[in-house]
RNA sequence: GCGCCCGUAGCUCAGCUGGAUAGAGCAUCAGGCUUCGAACCUGAGGGUCGGGCGUUCGAAUCGCUCCGGGCGCACCA
């Protein structure tokens, strides 16, 4: 397909010297595979665009394709059989479809980054799964990717937690579990140390409102922690351990992995040199009240970046600065993506501004992918106030709903629970990636766990139907649709064996088959869009388009009918196989599994 | 107050480096299971692309402005 595009480009270049040739994709298969809009060329030539298209259509020749002028566009449309052959070769060949060979570019993706001693809420899902998808797609496209989890394991909040802990719940206290009135109503799973810590945190903030002097208590505890007080240190370590254990369980469930989990505490001893560099460059100025700031007006940011508090203590901006400098040295990266909510756009503008002034090397390498916050119908979620929706509750509810549907539609299904898990997760994760809105999303159960229409399960359903057909086809067809080794977070490409094509591809002449090929052809471009725009939306939407086109093909073109000639049957089976592989690969990049039956 | 973001069908959203008749899903209505999975498919209705002005051969897309909403604005992260 790429060669055809290149040939199209070459002939356009020779017909229109000195013109910039921009080739687009038409909106649908019946218009063709590639389109050249003639507006600019027409203007340069002083002609009518439609006329230019006509002239080009009658002059140029591309083997295996027809050139037609449709108004101001010159459309290249491959002959159905050529289109089928090119696409199936690409889809079933040795190179994973749409992937690129390693080219040494290093991309860092910072995502998830939960705070120690807090529970995963639905708000953490976006960063975690978008970050995962971006890491996966970049790896698929040949980048060297480092997946970074910048754990929130340092800061004043630990003073709060230490103070709360000392106040109400000593480590050894056996009454811990009974100290909280609402613990009896909650799920057994939440009777974990982490959940108790979370409750302590919430309680402290609640009581603090009427007793402001508690804040000093918290500050004092953080001071002790910073000064290396053994008790504070011991408790901090313990908080961190129980939190990480809990996080890992969730990451395992989501199929997400990291290459580094260096949290903010990791940069604790690296901030002094970072601050010194700021001083040496003359960027650090004393601001109001004795705090130290970096002014950024000259780079178009009116609000200066606060780097040191009046008491000399560091702030999260200092830690992010130290982290960026550390990463520059450690990874020598080409791009660093921060998948963090849109409430922090200013923070990252400031951070990037400071880095750019400190070292021009950083310019253009630092990128923030902001996303809208999830809020509840009654307002903003707040961990401090305790009005949050926990991620695991959402996942569990999704799985429960899917299980009910399985019982209704396919009660004989083996491994119901495992399949329900894949579908429930698929629904939630796919929904999350589908819209990359920067505006806030209002959480409702029915929205996030929708199972019909533009959803993960719709794509998974198309995949499962294909596997079902391939199984019925007998022989090794179904086997060919399975990965050659188990999938794991260490992989980006689903491992498939290269397959040879049937000799004849009649049977793919039908418009529905051609439309499916057209949508499959859009997948590589969608992956590049994901990489360029740093959002997973384009991939999710392309998978939907493929699944939709498959469903139409499936209803229009019988595959295993006895009246079909063996050639027609095999050609259609090959298309099914190619589609199944593409769908599984695409879902996998998003962190979604594709069950063979559902 | 200042800065950034958003406003597209009844609802939720795509489309935005300007370009073909503005697309999906949900909801509504009308059809489709004696052969491969109806978690599906086919069709219909539904739009001053928030309003206005401008740039352009051409604007949902770019600029200005107004209206409506969100977020941020130094010692939280």
XYZ file of C-alpha atoms (C1' of nucleotides) in Angstrom:
675
model
C 0.000 0.000 0.000
C 2.825 2.354 0.883
C 4.476 1.595 -2.434
C 1.318 2.525 -4.291
C 1.157 5.779 -2.423
C 4.805 6.432 -3.227
C 4.217 5.726 -6.910
C 1.207 8.030 -6.891
C 3.328 10.710 -5.315
C 6.153 10.256 -7.804
C 3.905 10.574 -10.816
C 2.200 13.624 -9.333
C 5.566 15.193 -8.683
C 6.655 14.720 -12.258
C 3.333 16.050 -13.564
C 3.362 18.998 -11.188
C 6.955 20.071 -10.622
C 7.568 22.583 -7.829
C 4.301 21.654 -6.205
C 4.015 20.294 -2.708
C 2.156 17.014 -3.009
C -0.196 16.260 -0.133
C -1.979 12.959 -0.461
C -5.057 12.364 1.646
C -7.222 9.429 2.459
C -10.739 9.650 1.033
C -13.581 9.246 3.438
C -14.785 5.942 2.112
C -13.701 2.946 0.101
C -15.838 3.666 -2.943
C -14.033 6.950 -3.561
C -10.695 5.203 -3.629
C -7.572 4.519 -1.629
C -5.786 7.822 -2.042
C -6.889 11.287 -2.964
C -5.051 14.300 -4.245
C -6.853 17.610 -3.735
C -6.045 19.853 -6.685
C -6.820 23.243 -5.129
C -3.292 24.431 -4.616
C -1.939 23.103 -7.853
C -4.843 24.748 -9.665
C -4.103 28.049 -8.056
C -0.454 27.855 -9.014
C -1.354 26.953 -12.582
C -4.148 29.489 -12.734
C -6.674 26.823 -13.600
C -9.875 25.404 -12.252
C -9.249 22.594 -9.707
C -11.740 20.272 -11.356
C -10.024 20.818 -14.679
C -6.623 20.018 -13.194
C -8.043 16.840 -11.696
C -9.459 15.903 -15.106
C -6.181 16.495 -16.866
C -4.220 14.502 -14.324
C -6.718 11.684 -14.499
C -6.323 11.399 -18.255
C -2.522 11.743 -18.277
C -1.305 9.690 -15.345
C -1.229 5.907 -15.206
C -0.767 3.777 -12.092
C -0.587 0.057 -12.556
C -3.355 -1.876 -10.866
C -5.360 1.222 -10.155
C -7.753 3.630 -11.757
C -7.395 7.367 -11.557
C -10.600 9.320 -11.596
C -11.397 12.969 -11.177
C -14.209 13.595 -8.758
C -14.741 17.296 -8.798
C -11.544 18.961 -7.574
C -10.053 15.674 -6.357
C -7.944 13.156 -8.188
C -8.761 9.800 -6.668
C -6.673 6.689 -6.957
C -8.691 3.536 -6.656
C -7.024 0.178 -6.698
C -8.619 -2.708 -8.527
C -10.416 -4.786 -5.903
C -8.163 -7.758 -6.279
C -5.010 -5.662 -6.130
C -6.263 -3.900 -3.062
C -7.053 -7.216 -1.406
C -3.681 -8.681 -2.255
C -1.677 -5.704 -1.060
C -3.627 -5.447 2.166
C -3.553 -9.117 3.015
C 0.154 -9.293 2.297
C 0.728 -6.476 4.740
C -1.656 -7.841 7.341
C -0.446 -11.427 7.290
C 3.222 -10.851 6.525
C 6.221 -11.269 8.773
C 6.312 -7.628 9.870
C 3.657 -6.757 12.442
C 1.094 -4.717 10.541
C 1.645 -1.000 10.876
C 4.738 -1.385 13.042
C 8.093 0.247 12.387
C 11.575 -1.148 12.945
C 13.584 0.140 15.883
C 15.149 3.490 15.083
C 16.764 4.383 18.380
C 14.549 7.279 19.331
C 14.033 7.276 23.087
C 10.658 8.221 24.490
C 9.884 8.531 28.175
C 6.296 8.228 29.301
C 5.461 9.279 32.813
C 2.050 8.062 33.862
C -0.176 6.726 36.605
C 1.907 8.259 39.414
C -0.437 7.545 42.324
C 0.043 8.940 45.780
C 1.176 6.579 48.486
C -1.464 5.812 51.097
C -4.310 6.749 48.825
C -6.470 4.372 46.902
C -6.793 4.189 43.168
C -9.843 6.111 42.111
C -11.513 6.236 38.762
C -9.516 9.421 38.284
C -6.284 7.432 38.119
C -7.499 5.285 35.267
C -6.971 7.880 32.566
C -3.349 8.565 33.288
C -2.624 4.884 33.735
C -4.287 3.585 30.590
C -3.546 6.478 28.248
C 0.051 6.359 29.376
C 0.132 2.627 28.841
C -1.305 2.948 25.339
C 1.143 5.714 24.425
C 4.034 3.618 25.665
C 2.812 0.611 23.721
C 2.182 2.462 20.482
C 5.534 4.202 20.602
C 7.265 0.890 21.141
C 5.286 -0.623 18.274
C 6.488 2.232 16.120
C 10.112 1.477 16.881
C 10.867 3.833 19.743
C 12.877 2.897 22.769
C 10.350 3.528 25.531
C 10.860 3.977 29.247
C 7.675 3.716 31.280
C 8.012 5.841 34.373
C 5.830 5.872 37.433
C 6.533 9.026 39.369
C 5.105 7.844 42.673
C 3.804 10.496 45.054
C 5.776 9.216 47.999
C 7.038 12.447 49.515
C 5.685 15.785 50.655
C 3.645 17.440 53.338
C 0.888 14.877 52.967
C 3.111 12.386 54.747
C 3.195 14.663 57.726
C -0.571 14.448 57.724
C -0.493 10.715 57.513
C 2.136 10.303 60.199
C 0.275 12.605 62.537
C -2.989 10.814 61.891
C -1.369 7.497 62.407
C 0.226 8.509 65.685
C -3.027 10.009 66.867
C -5.352 7.146 66.209
C -3.722 3.992 65.096
C -0.457 2.599 66.215
C 0.889 -0.101 63.971
C 0.346 -2.819 66.529
C -3.072 -1.643 67.608
C -5.438 -4.589 67.213
C -8.431 -2.308 67.448
C -7.445 -0.595 64.243
C -10.070 -2.342 62.244
C -12.863 -1.320 64.592
C -11.947 2.282 64.828
C -13.987 3.300 61.859
C -17.706 3.118 61.872
C -18.123 2.642 58.142
C -15.714 -0.222 57.799
C -18.447 -2.766 58.532
C -20.465 -1.848 55.513
C -17.677 -2.133 53.084
C -16.306 -4.930 51.045
C -13.890 -7.324 52.660
C -11.253 -6.355 50.125
C -11.041 -2.920 51.654
C -9.987 -4.243 55.034
C -6.435 -3.744 53.934
C -3.751 -1.684 55.618
C -3.880 0.718 52.705
C -7.558 1.322 53.095
C -7.105 2.004 56.792
C -4.384 4.492 56.028
C -6.681 6.164 53.564
C -9.363 6.411 56.226
C -6.881 7.965 58.627
C -5.961 10.521 56.024
C -9.571 11.471 55.382
C -10.367 11.622 59.074
C -7.436 13.890 59.775
C -8.532 16.342 57.141
C -12.070 16.314 58.460
C -11.070 17.016 62.037
C -8.473 19.504 60.968
C -11.220 21.825 59.782
C -12.392 22.468 63.302
C -8.943 22.181 64.862
C -6.475 24.152 62.751
C -3.666 23.482 65.228
C -3.542 19.931 63.850
C -1.789 21.341 60.807
C 1.245 22.181 62.891
C 1.237 18.625 64.107
C 1.359 17.414 60.519
C 4.082 19.843 59.546
C 6.148 18.811 62.524
C 5.890 15.188 61.494
C 6.982 15.900 57.961
C 9.929 17.832 59.343
C 10.859 14.780 61.404
C 10.589 12.623 58.320
C 12.834 14.938 56.336
C 15.357 15.006 59.146
C 15.590 11.255 59.124
C 13.800 10.599 62.395
C 13.902 6.789 62.733
C 10.274 6.376 63.736
C 8.977 8.626 60.977
C 11.218 6.864 58.522
C 10.077 3.424 59.628
C 6.428 4.306 59.310
C 6.980 5.991 55.957
C 8.658 2.856 54.659
C 5.771 0.791 55.868
C 3.176 3.115 54.299
C 5.066 2.852 51.066
C 5.283 -0.917 51.146
C 1.614 -1.564 51.788
C 0.705 0.980 49.134
C 2.970 -0.521 46.506
C 1.661 -3.990 47.202
C -1.855 -2.756 46.597
C -0.902 -0.790 43.492
C 0.860 -3.786 42.040
C -2.280 -5.844 42.363
C -4.164 -3.247 40.337
C -1.418 -2.925 37.743
C -1.423 -6.684 37.314
C -5.149 -6.621 36.794
C -4.823 -3.846 34.230
C -1.877 -5.522 32.546
C 0.236 -2.431 33.007
C 3.935 -2.439 33.761
C 6.722 0.056 34.394
C 10.417 0.248 33.800
C 11.048 2.557 36.731
C 9.064 3.381 39.834
C 11.270 6.160 41.135
C 9.007 8.327 43.189
C 9.446 11.814 44.469
C 11.437 10.562 47.430
C 13.995 9.195 44.982
C 14.808 12.751 43.964
C 15.118 13.959 47.522
C 18.923 13.988 47.417
C 19.029 15.309 43.858
C 17.211 18.556 44.450
C 20.090 20.428 46.030
C 22.179 20.201 42.855
C 19.171 21.108 40.720
C 18.564 24.210 42.801
C 22.248 25.025 42.664
C 22.139 24.886 38.883
C 19.284 27.370 38.932
C 21.304 29.651 41.165
C 24.430 29.330 39.041
C 22.484 30.244 35.931
C 21.161 33.272 37.728
C 17.571 32.162 37.219
C 16.636 31.900 40.852
C 15.315 35.110 42.345
C 13.941 35.968 45.711
C 10.239 36.668 45.457
C 7.688 37.913 47.914
C 7.998 36.753 51.494
C 11.402 35.212 50.999
C 10.413 32.392 48.671
C 12.587 31.663 45.654
C 11.156 31.796 42.193
C 12.068 31.649 38.524
C 10.539 34.387 36.388
C 9.128 33.294 33.072
C 7.590 36.431 31.557
C 10.191 36.363 28.786
C 8.893 32.996 27.605
C 5.287 34.101 27.714
C 4.316 32.757 31.122
C 3.193 35.471 33.472
C 3.141 33.412 36.654
C 6.624 32.711 37.995
C 7.530 29.228 39.085
C 7.971 28.762 42.803
C 11.005 26.625 43.484
C 11.767 27.012 47.157
C 9.410 27.881 49.964
C 10.234 30.756 52.302
C 11.562 28.273 54.837
C 13.890 26.844 52.202
C 11.879 23.649 51.775
C 11.377 22.206 48.320
C 8.112 21.833 46.502
C 6.836 19.438 43.884
C 8.099 21.711 41.111
C 11.568 21.291 42.551
C 11.162 17.538 42.466
C 9.915 17.581 38.884
C 12.862 19.726 37.933
C 15.304 17.361 39.586
C 13.549 14.429 37.929
C 13.829 15.997 34.470
C 17.527 16.710 34.934
C 18.096 13.194 36.203
C 16.262 11.753 33.212
C 18.237 13.893 30.800
C 21.404 12.407 32.179
C 20.127 8.866 32.554
C 18.185 8.382 29.340
C 19.266 11.161 26.952
C 15.697 11.043 25.699
C 14.194 12.513 22.550
C 10.757 13.075 24.036
C 9.323 12.974 27.510
C 5.545 12.718 27.843
C 3.740 13.598 31.035
C 0.292 12.032 31.126
C -1.190 14.176 33.851
C -4.568 15.879 34.300
C -5.414 19.221 32.771
C -5.500 20.920 36.154
C -1.728 20.897 35.964
C -1.175 22.601 32.616
C 0.301 25.693 34.221
C 2.614 23.623 36.345
C 4.044 21.916 33.277
C 4.265 25.128 31.290
C 6.311 26.517 34.123
C 8.432 23.413 34.458
C 9.154 23.297 30.724
C 9.823 27.018 30.734
C 12.356 26.718 33.530
C 14.039 23.735 31.878
C 14.241 25.537 28.557
C 15.962 28.487 30.167
C 18.290 26.232 32.066
C 19.264 24.185 29.030
C 17.932 24.704 25.495
C 18.354 20.967 25.011
C 14.954 20.540 26.652
C 13.114 22.676 24.133
C 10.583 20.657 22.164
C 11.343 17.465 24.034
C 8.973 18.002 26.913
C 5.294 17.301 26.320
C 2.302 17.338 28.587
C -0.731 15.270 27.617
C -3.514 16.815 29.647
C -6.863 15.164 30.087
C -10.115 16.237 31.671
C -10.797 15.398 35.237
C -13.545 13.007 36.175
C -16.131 14.560 38.414
C -19.185 13.189 40.118
C -22.686 14.403 39.293
C -22.657 16.155 42.673
C -19.293 17.799 42.075
C -15.570 17.376 42.085
C -14.044 14.245 43.528
C -11.852 14.825 46.531
C -9.785 12.194 48.241
C -9.516 14.414 51.271
C -13.240 14.598 51.625
C -13.699 10.940 50.866
C -16.254 11.426 48.070
C -14.540 9.348 45.449
C -15.315 6.430 43.183
C -12.738 3.707 43.574
C -11.313 2.192 40.433
C -11.737 -1.352 41.632
C -15.411 -0.766 42.350
C -15.878 0.377 38.780
C -14.010 -2.597 37.395
C -15.916 -4.997 39.622
C -19.246 -3.482 38.694
C -18.366 -3.709 35.009
C -17.433 -7.358 35.373
C -20.637 -8.069 37.284
C -22.757 -6.501 34.593
C -20.967 -8.411 31.874
C -21.413 -11.654 33.778
C -25.162 -11.060 33.895
C -25.211 -10.616 30.132
C -23.179 -13.756 29.615
C -25.624 -15.716 31.774
C -28.414 -14.425 29.600
C -26.841 -14.809 26.159
C -24.262 -17.518 26.426
C -24.732 -19.524 29.628
C -22.746 -22.453 28.239
C -19.607 -20.352 27.861
C -16.535 -21.850 29.503
C -14.391 -19.623 31.757
C -17.200 -17.131 32.249
C -15.403 -15.227 34.983
C -12.217 -14.813 32.999
C -14.110 -13.667 29.931
C -16.246 -11.285 31.979
C -13.071 -9.804 33.387
C -11.696 -9.147 29.898
C -14.943 -7.624 28.678
C -15.610 -5.533 31.753
C -12.100 -4.142 31.667
C -12.393 -3.689 27.941
C -15.513 -1.594 28.388
C -13.998 0.684 30.997
C -10.590 1.058 29.414
C -11.926 1.559 25.904
C -14.397 4.175 27.072
C -11.566 6.001 28.708
C -9.488 6.103 25.554
C -12.345 6.842 23.172
C -12.704 10.503 23.954
C -9.673 12.520 24.712
C -11.614 15.433 25.969
C -9.856 18.044 27.976
C -13.109 19.111 29.491
C -14.324 17.379 32.621
C -16.144 14.094 32.341
C -19.102 13.512 34.599
C -19.004 10.029 35.998
C -22.072 7.845 35.657
C -22.095 4.099 35.889
C -24.091 3.618 32.714
C -21.715 5.709 30.669
C -18.497 4.167 31.761
C -19.787 0.620 31.624
C -21.775 0.857 28.381
C -21.602 -2.399 26.459
C -23.383 -1.626 23.167
C -22.351 0.496 20.262
C -19.035 2.341 20.337
C -17.488 0.241 23.054
C -14.655 -2.142 23.754
C -16.980 -5.149 23.887
C -18.226 -4.268 20.396
C -14.700 -4.638 19.074
C -14.159 -7.730 21.200
C -17.394 -9.191 19.868
C -16.263 -8.771 16.274
C -13.026 -10.525 17.162
C -14.825 -13.378 18.924
C -17.141 -13.896 15.966
C -14.197 -14.179 13.634
C -12.561 -16.758 15.864
C -15.819 -18.648 15.881
C -15.916 -18.722 12.080
C -12.277 -19.751 11.898
C -12.896 -22.594 14.331
C -15.789 -23.808 12.238
C -13.688 -23.573 9.104
C -11.556 -26.341 10.535
C -7.964 -27.032 9.664
C -5.462 -24.656 11.141
C -7.474 -21.471 10.558
C -8.287 -20.788 14.198
C -4.772 -21.617 15.217
C -3.428 -18.978 12.861
C -5.381 -16.284 14.660
C -3.694 -17.046 17.975
C -0.479 -15.474 19.159
C 2.490 -17.815 19.051
C 3.360 -16.996 22.651
C 1.509 -15.563 25.641
C 1.005 -11.817 25.716
C 2.672 -9.835 28.455
C 3.319 -6.174 29.279
C 6.835 -6.696 28.002
C 5.562 -7.006 24.433
C 4.190 -4.429 22.047
C 3.613 -6.575 18.978
C 1.384 -9.614 19.283
C 3.586 -12.456 18.035
C 2.061 -14.009 14.903
C 3.511 -16.257 12.270
C 3.649 -14.975 8.711
C 1.036 -16.600 6.476
C 0.982 -17.136 2.756
C -1.993 -15.913 0.772
C -4.541 -17.905 -1.189
C -3.848 -17.868 -4.938
C -7.164 -16.355 -5.896
C -8.802 -13.497 -4.082
C -12.154 -13.502 -5.859
C -14.751 -13.329 -3.192
C -13.329 -10.102 -1.879
C -14.889 -8.115 -4.709
C -17.966 -7.318 -2.676
C -18.200 -3.677 -1.539
C -18.481 -4.797 2.072
C -15.213 -6.723 1.805
C -13.568 -3.787 0.075
C -14.831 -1.416 2.760
C -13.318 -3.647 5.429
C -9.981 -3.620 3.594
C -10.186 0.137 3.402
C -10.658 0.480 7.151
C -7.854 -1.957 7.829
C -5.683 0.206 5.617
C -6.350 3.116 7.958
C -4.781 1.444 10.976
C -1.124 2.426 10.417
C -2.114 6.039 9.959
C -4.161 5.870 13.156
C -1.125 4.589 15.032
C 0.973 7.457 13.731
C -1.743 9.860 14.826
C -1.622 8.385 18.315
C 2.100 8.969 18.367
C 1.869 12.471 16.952
C -1.006 13.707 19.068
C -0.183 11.701 22.163
C -3.668 10.396 22.540
C -5.131 6.959 22.112
C -8.385 8.242 20.612
C -7.445 7.664 16.988
C -6.603 4.016 17.610
C -9.822 3.323 19.502
C -11.847 4.915 16.733
C -10.066 3.055 13.971
C -10.674 -0.239 15.753
C -14.346 0.632 15.939
C -14.400 1.427 12.238
C -12.754 -1.912 11.462
C -15.136 -3.815 13.726
C -18.098 -2.037 12.185
C -16.891 -2.786 8.669
C -16.355 -6.390 9.645
C -19.888 -6.709 10.996
C -21.253 -5.438 7.699
C -18.986 -7.771 5.741
C -20.059 -10.643 7.940
C -23.746 -10.094 7.289
C -23.273 -9.441 3.571
C -20.680 -12.004 2.617
C -21.270 -15.534 3.814
C -17.964 -17.181 4.492
C -18.599 -20.864 5.055
C -21.684 -21.345 2.901
C -21.639 -24.569 0.989
C -22.385 -22.808 -2.294
C -19.145 -20.869 -2.014
C -16.320 -22.097 -4.162
C -13.208 -23.095 -2.199
C -11.464 -20.017 -3.614
C -14.120 -17.653 -2.336
C -14.182 -19.392 1.005
C -10.426 -19.249 1.457
C -10.163 -15.637 0.368
C -12.822 -14.615 2.865
C -11.253 -16.696 5.602
C -7.952 -14.971 4.933
C -9.651 -11.613 5.332
C -11.229 -12.805 8.579
C -7.879 -13.945 9.856
C -6.265 -10.644 8.946
C -9.041 -8.717 10.663
C -8.843 -10.800 13.826
C -5.113 -10.214 14.046
C -5.446 -6.493 13.490
C -8.171 -6.196 16.117
C -6.284 -8.204 18.703
C -3.138 -6.210 18.045
C -4.934 -2.890 18.325
C -6.720 -3.842 21.515
C -3.508 -5.150 22.976
C -1.794 -1.838 22.386
C -4.595 -0.229 24.357
C -4.200 -2.719 27.177
C -7.337 -4.704 26.350
C -7.539 -8.439 25.882
C -9.566 -10.133 23.191
C -11.337 -13.325 24.264
C -11.899 -16.003 21.629
C -15.411 -16.611 22.847
C -17.773 -14.412 24.758
C -9.049 40.496 37.813
C -5.297 37.759 34.698
C -4.029 33.213 31.957
C -5.224 28.516 29.633
C -9.022 25.089 27.882
C -13.984 23.843 26.118
C -18.972 25.044 23.452
C -20.816 20.426 16.910
C -27.895 16.235 16.409
C -32.512 15.339 22.316
C -27.859 13.018 25.147
C -22.434 11.582 24.982
C -18.800 12.770 21.634
C -15.548 12.418 16.574
C -13.955 15.744 12.871
C -9.818 21.236 14.026
C -1.569 21.734 10.474
C -8.793 25.267 6.001
C -10.913 21.585 1.114
C -15.628 16.324 -1.329
C -22.834 16.054 0.941
C -20.352 18.018 8.977
C -19.849 11.964 11.048
C -20.450 7.921 15.102
C -22.848 5.790 19.383
C -27.027 6.244 22.758
C -32.173 7.452 22.656
C -36.714 7.452 19.094
C -39.159 5.157 14.843
C -39.381 1.242 10.809
C -37.279 -3.379 9.131
C -33.996 -8.045 9.493
C -32.494 -14.524 12.974
C -34.923 -22.583 9.347
C -27.344 -22.029 7.072
C -20.897 -18.788 9.752
C -22.631 -15.754 17.139
C -28.993 -10.560 16.827
C -23.456 -8.205 22.501
C -25.243 -7.765 15.441
C -27.037 -5.628 10.673
C -30.143 -2.250 7.216
C -32.921 2.222 6.929
C -35.436 6.933 8.751
C -36.000 11.370 11.341
C -32.920 14.770 13.989
C -27.646 20.368 12.826
C -28.238 28.780 12.409
C -21.051 23.490 14.088
C -22.730 29.038 21.039
C -23.612 34.493 18.604
C -21.323 38.242 15.538
C -17.409 40.306 12.542
C -13.123 39.326 9.648
C -9.118 36.583 6.503
C -9.773 33.252 2.117
C -11.563 30.854 -4.258
C -13.224 27.981 0.148
C -14.076 28.314 7.546
C -16.777 23.526 12.375
C -11.319 24.214 11.469
C -7.533 30.431 11.264
C -7.981 35.784 13.665
C -10.823 39.387 16.597
C -15.000 40.069 19.745
C -19.184 38.873 22.796
C -21.965 35.060 25.562
C -21.930 30.439 28.364
C -19.042 26.571 31.131
C -14.406 24.402 33.245
C -9.493 24.733 35.221
C -5.356 27.377 37.076
C -3.050 31.790 39.336
C 3.445 30.993 44.599
C 4.873 28.409 49.710
C -0.674 21.335 48.440
C 0.549 17.701 44.689
